[in-house]
Amino acid sequence: MNVFYEILLYFQKRGFEVCGRIAERLGIRARVVRTSFIYLTFVTVGFGFALYLFLAFWLKIKDLVYTKRNSVFDL
C-alpha cells in the first residue's frame, strides 16, 4: 500500500505541475485551474450524452410520423 501512495504523490507533484504552471501564467490559483478542468470534463461528457439522447428521440419521432404507407387503405 505504501508503493501506491508513493506513486500517487509522484503524480500529484509532477502531474499537477501543469495546472500550476497554467495558473501561474494566468495569475490565478492552481486549485481553480484543477477544478475548472474537472468541471469542463463533466460538462463535455454530459453534453455528448444529452446530444445522443436528443438524436435518438428525434429519430424515433421521425419514424413514427413519417412511416411509409403502401396505399390509402393502410390508415
mmCIF file of C-alpha atoms in Angstrom:
data_model
loop_
_atom_site.group_PDB
_atom_site.id
_atom_site.type_symbol
_atom_site.label_atom_id
_atom_site.label_comp_id
_atom_site.label_asym_id
_atom_site.label_seq_id
_atom_site.Cartn_x
_atom_site.Cartn_y
_atom_site.Cartn_z
ATOM 1 C CA MET A 1 0.000 0.000 0.000
ATOM 2 C CA ASN A 2 2.943 2.301 0.619
ATOM 3 C CA VAL A 3 4.004 1.940 -3.027
ATOM 4 C CA PHE A 4 0.560 3.150 -4.102
ATOM 5 C CA TYR A 5 0.934 6.341 -2.047
ATOM 6 C CA GLU A 6 4.405 6.941 -3.427
ATOM 7 C CA ILE A 7 3.095 6.677 -6.981
ATOM 8 C CA LEU A 8 0.157 8.925 -6.106
ATOM 9 C CA LEU A 9 2.475 11.515 -4.554
ATOM 10 C CA TYR A 10 4.736 11.399 -7.611
ATOM 11 C CA PHE A 11 1.849 12.073 -9.998
ATOM 12 C CA GLN A 12 0.443 14.795 -7.792
ATOM 13 C CA LYS A 13 3.774 16.598 -7.754
ATOM 14 C CA ARG A 14 4.577 16.103 -11.432
ATOM 15 C CA GLY A 15 1.097 15.952 -12.957
ATOM 16 C CA PHE A 16 -0.356 18.928 -11.148
ATOM 17 C CA GLU A 17 2.673 20.946 -12.104
ATOM 18 C CA VAL A 18 0.916 21.520 -15.427
ATOM 19 C CA CYS A 19 -2.048 23.128 -13.699
ATOM 20 C CA GLY A 20 0.335 25.102 -11.509
ATOM 21 C CA ARG A 21 2.207 26.492 -14.472
ATOM 22 C CA ILE A 22 -1.021 27.398 -16.273
ATOM 23 C CA ALA A 23 -2.301 29.096 -13.135
ATOM 24 C CA GLU A 24 0.971 30.941 -12.675
ATOM 25 C CA ARG A 25 0.801 32.137 -16.261
ATOM 26 C CA LEU A 26 -2.797 33.349 -15.859
ATOM 27 C CA GLY A 27 -2.217 34.783 -12.398
ATOM 28 C CA ILE A 28 -4.779 32.625 -10.579
ATOM 29 C CA ARG A 29 -4.621 29.784 -8.062
ATOM 30 C CA ALA A 30 -3.830 26.255 -9.240
ATOM 31 C CA ARG A 31 -6.859 24.942 -7.387
ATOM 32 C CA VAL A 32 -9.148 26.987 -9.640
ATOM 33 C CA VAL A 33 -7.489 25.568 -12.743
ATOM 34 C CA ARG A 34 -7.814 21.973 -11.484
ATOM 35 C CA THR A 35 -11.491 22.325 -10.608
ATOM 36 C CA SER A 36 -12.145 24.045 -13.938
ATOM 37 C CA PHE A 37 -10.646 21.076 -15.778
ATOM 38 C CA ILE A 38 -12.778 18.684 -13.721
ATOM 39 C CA TYR A 39 -15.987 20.628 -14.359
ATOM 40 C CA LEU A 40 -15.174 21.007 -18.045
ATOM 41 C CA THR A 41 -14.715 17.240 -18.308
ATOM 42 C CA PHE A 42 -18.125 16.565 -16.768
ATOM 43 C CA VAL A 43 -19.789 19.182 -18.972
ATOM 44 C CA THR A 44 -18.349 17.807 -22.206
ATOM 45 C CA VAL A 45 -19.255 14.213 -21.334
ATOM 46 C CA GLY A 46 -22.726 15.301 -20.237
ATOM 47 C CA PHE A 47 -23.220 17.325 -23.415
ATOM 48 C CA GLY A 48 -22.325 14.368 -25.606
ATOM 49 C CA PHE A 49 -24.719 12.088 -23.748
ATOM 50 C CA ALA A 50 -27.525 14.670 -23.912
ATOM 51 C CA LEU A 51 -26.931 15.122 -27.651
ATOM 52 C CA TYR A 52 -27.110 11.336 -28.122
ATOM 53 C CA LEU A 53 -30.427 11.144 -26.253
ATOM 54 C CA PHE A 54 -31.844 14.078 -28.226
ATOM 55 C CA LEU A 55 -30.909 12.491 -31.573
ATOM 56 C CA ALA A 56 -32.347 9.131 -30.519
ATOM 57 C CA PHE A 57 -35.600 10.825 -29.504
ATOM 58 C CA TRP A 58 -35.675 12.820 -32.747
ATOM 59 C CA LEU A 59 -35.183 9.712 -34.911
ATOM 60 C CA LYS A 60 -37.891 7.838 -33.019
ATOM 61 C CA ILE A 61 -40.378 10.679 -33.513
ATOM 62 C CA LYS A 62 -39.401 10.984 -37.182
ATOM 63 C CA ASP A 63 -40.003 7.253 -37.710
ATOM 64 C CA LEU A 64 -43.400 7.489 -36.051
ATOM 65 C CA VAL A 65 -44.504 10.485 -38.129
ATOM 66 C CA TYR A 66 -43.027 9.587 -41.494
ATOM 67 C CA THR A 67 -43.947 5.925 -41.853
ATOM 68 C CA LYS A 68 -44.277 4.874 -45.455
ATOM 69 C CA ARG A 69 -47.691 3.551 -46.382
ATOM 70 C CA ASN A 70 -48.312 1.422 -49.428
ATOM 71 C CA SER A 71 -51.859 2.519 -50.078
ATOM 72 C CA VAL A 72 -54.663 4.667 -48.760
ATOM 73 C CA PHE A 73 -56.209 1.666 -47.033
ATOM 74 C CA ASP A 74 -53.240 1.261 -44.642
ATOM 75 C CA LEU A 75 -54.535 4.061 -42.429
#
